[in-house]
């Protein structure tokens, strides 16, 4: 029962470095999402992909890019990391948009 | 603006007792969905229960039930017979319409529940 798998689980970056967070789901879901979780602010949507081949901005997209590589995989890229991007990042998927979202275990990112 | 409010930052409950976690929401959409997620100390987000705005009956899933009061715009989570493993952060979330597509979840700030033996 893998569900939604995120890699890596932890990452430390220096300001200005780049990295890609990976997400894969094995539930044959059409829609996938990236959120960030900051203390006292709940989760906020960064980007989403309603279906393979489409991506759209969420409420906090600045500083991020995404790629829906195929139906299973949805990656999040930080081109030039900033300390403000220190957060816990969650990937989620749902059968279709609007359906129940199932989350990965999260990636804890620190930018120094 | 659409918003979810959880006014209880933290709560204690004795093992085997029932506990209610509060959630109020604000939306002008006639169609919406309400969700509860559990986040244990290990960090993952676990889906618990869902209530649609047109559902006539309150949702139930095992020991979890959702007390949905549409007129008051509240969607409280009730956990019956609390267990030590219920200790976690609980998030209420609402699905809104965003750009014409029903796909965005808005989360509250969460309630930290501690179950005491």
Short mmCIF file of C-alpha atoms in Angstrom, two decimals:
data_model
loop_
_atom_site.label_atom_id
_atom_site.label_comp_id
_atom_site.label_asym_id
_atom_site.label_seq_id
_atom_site.Cartn_x
_atom_site.Cartn_y
_atom_site.Cartn_z
CA UNK A 1 0.00 0.00 0.00
CA UNK A 2 2.45 2.68 -1.16
CA UNK A 3 -0.17 5.35 -1.99
CA UNK A 4 1.66 8.67 -2.40
CA UNK A 5 5.44 8.53 -2.08
CA UNK A 6 7.60 11.63 -1.61
CA UNK A 7 11.36 11.87 -1.79
CA UNK A 8 13.45 13.00 -0.06
CA UNK A 9 12.04 13.04 3.47
CA UNK A 10 14.52 15.65 4.67
CA UNK A 11 16.71 18.18 2.86
CA UNK A 12 18.94 21.08 3.83
CA UNK A 13 19.88 23.66 1.19
CA UNK A 14 21.97 26.79 1.09
CA UNK A 15 20.35 29.98 -0.19
CA UNK A 16 20.49 30.03 -3.98
CA UNK A 17 20.76 26.26 -4.46
CA UNK A 18 18.22 24.41 -6.54
CA UNK A 19 16.48 21.13 -5.96
CA UNK A 20 13.53 19.03 -7.07
CA UNK A 21 11.06 17.33 -4.78
CA UNK A 22 9.69 14.13 -6.23
CA UNK A 23 6.18 12.74 -5.84
CA UNK A 24 4.69 9.54 -7.23
CA UNK A 25 1.30 7.91 -6.69
CA UNK A 26 0.25 4.38 -7.52
CA UNK A 27 -3.52 4.82 -7.16
CA UNK A 28 -4.18 5.75 -10.81
CA UNK A 29 -5.36 9.19 -9.70
CA UNK A 30 -5.81 11.94 -12.26
CA UNK A 31 -5.22 14.99 -10.05
CA UNK A 32 -2.12 15.83 -8.04
CA UNK A 33 -1.20 18.72 -5.74
CA UNK A 34 1.70 20.35 -3.92
CA UNK A 35 1.16 22.09 -0.57
CA UNK A 36 3.42 23.72 1.95
CA UNK A 37 2.79 23.66 5.68
CA UNK A 38 4.08 26.45 7.90
CA UNK A 39 3.53 26.81 11.67
CA UNK A 40 0.19 28.36 12.52
CA UNK A 41 -0.90 28.61 8.88
CA UNK A 42 -2.27 25.19 8.00
CA UNK A 43 -1.53 23.96 4.47
CA UNK A 44 -1.42 26.23 1.45
CA UNK A 45 -1.65 25.12 -2.17
CA UNK A 46 1.42 25.82 -4.31
CA UNK A 47 0.50 24.18 -7.62
CA UNK A 48 -1.86 21.52 -8.82
CA UNK A 49 -2.37 19.32 -11.84
CA UNK A 50 -5.99 18.50 -12.56
CA UNK A 51 -4.99 15.87 -15.10
CA UNK A 52 -1.94 14.61 -16.96
CA UNK A 53 -0.55 17.35 -19.17
CA UNK A 54 -2.00 20.28 -17.22
CA UNK A 55 -0.68 22.35 -14.33
CA UNK A 56 -2.04 25.45 -12.63
CA UNK A 57 -0.95 27.85 -9.92
CA UNK A 58 -2.32 27.69 -6.42
CA UNK A 59 -2.24 30.46 -3.85
CA UNK A 60 1.54 30.58 -3.20
CA UNK A 61 3.31 29.66 -6.49
CA UNK A 62 6.11 32.23 -6.47
CA UNK A 63 9.58 30.68 -6.43
CA UNK A 64 8.38 27.26 -7.56
CA UNK A 65 7.89 25.33 -10.77
CA UNK A 66 6.21 22.01 -11.36
CA UNK A 67 6.23 19.24 -13.91
CA UNK A 68 3.59 16.59 -14.39
CA UNK A 69 5.96 14.02 -15.84
CA UNK A 70 3.26 11.40 -16.43
CA UNK A 71 0.08 10.28 -14.72
CA UNK A 72 2.00 8.92 -11.72
CA UNK A 73 4.60 11.62 -11.10
CA UNK A 74 4.40 15.30 -10.18
CA UNK A 75 7.60 17.12 -9.24
CA UNK A 76 8.17 20.46 -7.53
CA UNK A 77 11.31 22.46 -8.32
CA UNK A 78 12.94 25.26 -6.40
CA UNK A 79 15.25 27.05 -8.84
CA UNK A 80 16.94 29.34 -6.32
CA UNK A 81 16.05 28.43 -2.76
CA UNK A 82 15.36 31.16 -0.21
CA UNK A 83 15.07 30.95 3.60
CA UNK A 84 11.35 31.80 3.24
CA UNK A 85 10.93 28.44 1.52
CA UNK A 86 11.86 26.58 4.70
CA UNK A 87 8.75 24.50 5.27
CA UNK A 88 7.23 21.05 5.16
CA UNK A 89 6.06 20.13 1.67
CA UNK A 90 3.24 17.73 1.00
CA UNK A 91 2.20 16.09 -2.21
CA UNK A 92 -1.37 14.83 -2.57
CA UNK A 93 -3.48 13.11 -5.18
CA UNK A 94 -7.17 12.53 -5.86
CA UNK A 95 -9.17 10.51 -8.35
CA UNK A 96 -10.35 13.70 -9.97
CA UNK A 97 -10.39 17.32 -8.94
CA UNK A 98 -12.69 17.88 -6.03
CA UNK A 99 -12.42 14.33 -4.72
CA UNK A 100 -10.83 13.28 -1.44
CA UNK A 101 -7.12 14.05 -1.46
CA UNK A 102 -4.60 11.54 -0.14
CA UNK A 103 -1.28 12.83 1.10
CA UNK A 104 2.31 11.69 1.11
CA UNK A 105 4.45 11.66 4.25
CA UNK A 106 5.94 15.09 3.54
CA UNK A 107 9.40 16.54 2.88
CA UNK A 108 10.96 18.69 5.56
CA UNK A 109 13.09 21.36 3.84
CA UNK A 110 15.42 23.82 5.52
CA UNK A 111 17.05 26.64 3.57
CA UNK A 112 19.96 28.26 5.35
CA UNK B 1 -13.55 35.40 1.34
CA UNK B 2 -13.68 31.69 1.97
CA UNK B 3 -12.19 30.65 5.28
CA UNK B 4 -11.91 27.83 7.79
CA UNK B 5 -11.63 28.63 11.51
CA UNK B 6 -10.48 26.26 14.23
CA UNK B 7 -10.60 28.14 17.52
CA UNK B 8 -9.11 25.44 19.77
CA UNK B 9 -5.30 25.44 19.50
CA UNK B 10 -5.08 22.49 21.88
CA UNK B 11 -7.28 20.12 23.85
CA UNK B 12 -6.95 17.38 26.45
CA UNK B 13 -9.28 14.41 26.72
CA UNK B 14 -9.26 11.37 28.97
CA UNK B 15 -8.87 7.99 27.34
CA UNK B 16 -12.23 6.37 26.50
CA UNK B 17 -14.10 9.68 26.63
CA UNK B 18 -15.62 11.47 23.64
CA UNK B 19 -14.22 14.76 22.36
CA UNK B 20 -15.50 17.41 19.95
CA UNK B 21 -13.14 19.46 17.80
CA UNK B 22 -14.68 22.66 16.50
CA UNK B 23 -14.62 23.92 12.94
CA UNK B 24 -16.53 26.82 11.41
CA UNK B 25 -16.38 27.85 7.79
CA UNK B 26 -17.30 30.77 5.63
CA UNK B 27 -18.33 30.41 2.01
CA UNK B 28 -20.89 31.84 -0.38
CA UNK B 29 -20.78 28.77 -2.65
CA UNK B 30 -23.94 26.62 -2.52
CA UNK B 31 -21.86 23.51 -3.22
CA UNK B 32 -18.84 22.65 -1.11
CA UNK B 33 -17.20 19.82 0.75
CA UNK B 34 -15.80 19.60 4.26
CA UNK B 35 -12.95 17.31 5.29
CA UNK B 36 -11.10 16.35 8.44
CA UNK B 37 -7.49 15.18 8.40
CA UNK B 38 -5.32 13.81 11.19
CA UNK B 39 -1.60 14.56 11.42
CA UNK B 40 0.23 12.43 14.01
CA UNK B 41 3.70 13.30 15.24
CA UNK B 42 5.17 11.26 12.40
CA UNK B 43 3.96 14.01 10.06
CA UNK B 44 1.75 12.34 7.48
CA UNK B 45 -1.73 13.68 6.72
CA UNK B 46 -4.42 11.03 7.12
CA UNK B 47 -7.91 11.52 5.69
CA UNK B 48 -10.63 10.85 8.28
CA UNK B 49 -14.05 11.92 7.10
CA UNK B 50 -15.92 13.91 4.42
CA UNK B 51 -19.25 15.80 4.38
CA UNK B 52 -20.84 17.27 1.27
CA UNK B 53 -22.94 20.39 1.57
CA UNK B 54 -25.97 18.65 0.11
CA UNK B 55 -25.67 15.53 2.25
CA UNK B 56 -28.76 15.18 4.43
CA UNK B 57 -27.16 13.02 7.10
CA UNK B 58 -24.06 13.59 9.17
CA UNK B 59 -21.08 11.58 7.96
CA UNK B 60 -19.72 8.78 10.15
CA UNK B 61 -16.59 6.64 9.83
CA UNK B 62 -16.07 4.23 12.72
CA UNK B 63 -15.36 6.28 15.85
CA UNK B 64 -15.40 9.53 13.86
CA UNK B 65 -18.53 11.50 13.13
CA UNK B 66 -19.03 14.93 11.67
CA UNK B 67 -21.62 17.15 13.34
CA UNK B 68 -22.69 19.24 10.33
CA UNK B 69 -24.84 22.28 11.10
CA UNK B 70 -25.27 24.05 7.79
CA UNK B 71 -27.19 27.07 9.08
CA UNK B 72 -24.48 27.73 11.66
CA UNK B 73 -21.71 26.93 9.15
CA UNK B 74 -20.07 24.49 11.50
CA UNK B 75 -18.56 21.05 10.86
CA UNK B 76 -17.33 19.73 14.18
CA UNK B 77 -15.47 16.43 14.43
CA UNK B 78 -16.60 14.08 17.20
CA UNK B 79 -14.26 11.29 18.27
CA UNK B 80 -15.93 8.71 20.46
CA UNK B 81 -14.09 6.49 22.95
CA UNK B 82 -10.75 8.29 22.60
CA UNK B 83 -7.61 6.18 22.36
CA UNK B 84 -4.00 7.11 23.07
CA UNK B 85 -3.31 6.79 19.35
CA UNK B 86 -5.74 9.62 18.68
CA UNK B 87 -3.19 12.10 20.02
CA UNK B 88 -2.37 14.22 16.98
CA UNK B 89 -3.01 17.48 15.19
CA UNK B 90 -6.42 17.63 13.50
CA UNK B 91 -7.15 19.83 10.51
CA UNK B 92 -10.51 20.87 9.13
CA UNK B 93 -10.54 21.68 5.41
CA UNK B 94 -13.01 22.93 2.85
CA UNK B 95 -13.09 22.34 -0.88
CA UNK B 96 -13.80 25.52 -2.73
CA UNK B 97 -14.28 26.52 -6.33
CA UNK B 98 -11.14 28.10 -7.69
CA UNK B 99 -11.05 29.44 -11.20
CA UNK B 100 -14.15 27.43 -12.03
CA UNK B 101 -12.58 24.13 -11.03
CA UNK B 102 -13.46 22.37 -7.78
CA UNK B 103 -10.01 21.34 -6.72
CA UNK B 104 -8.58 23.53 -3.99
CA UNK B 105 -8.62 22.68 -0.29
CA UNK B 106 -8.53 25.47 2.28
CA UNK B 107 -7.18 24.33 5.65
CA UNK B 108 -7.73 25.61 9.15
CA UNK B 109 -4.79 26.13 11.51
CA UNK B 110 -5.42 22.88 13.33
CA UNK B 111 -6.22 21.61 16.85
CA UNK B 112 -3.66 19.62 18.81
CA UNK B 113 -5.40 16.82 20.71
CA UNK B 114 -3.71 15.07 23.61
CA UNK B 115 -5.34 11.91 24.98
CA UNK B 116 -4.45 11.23 28.60
CA UNK B 117 -4.45 7.73 30.13
#
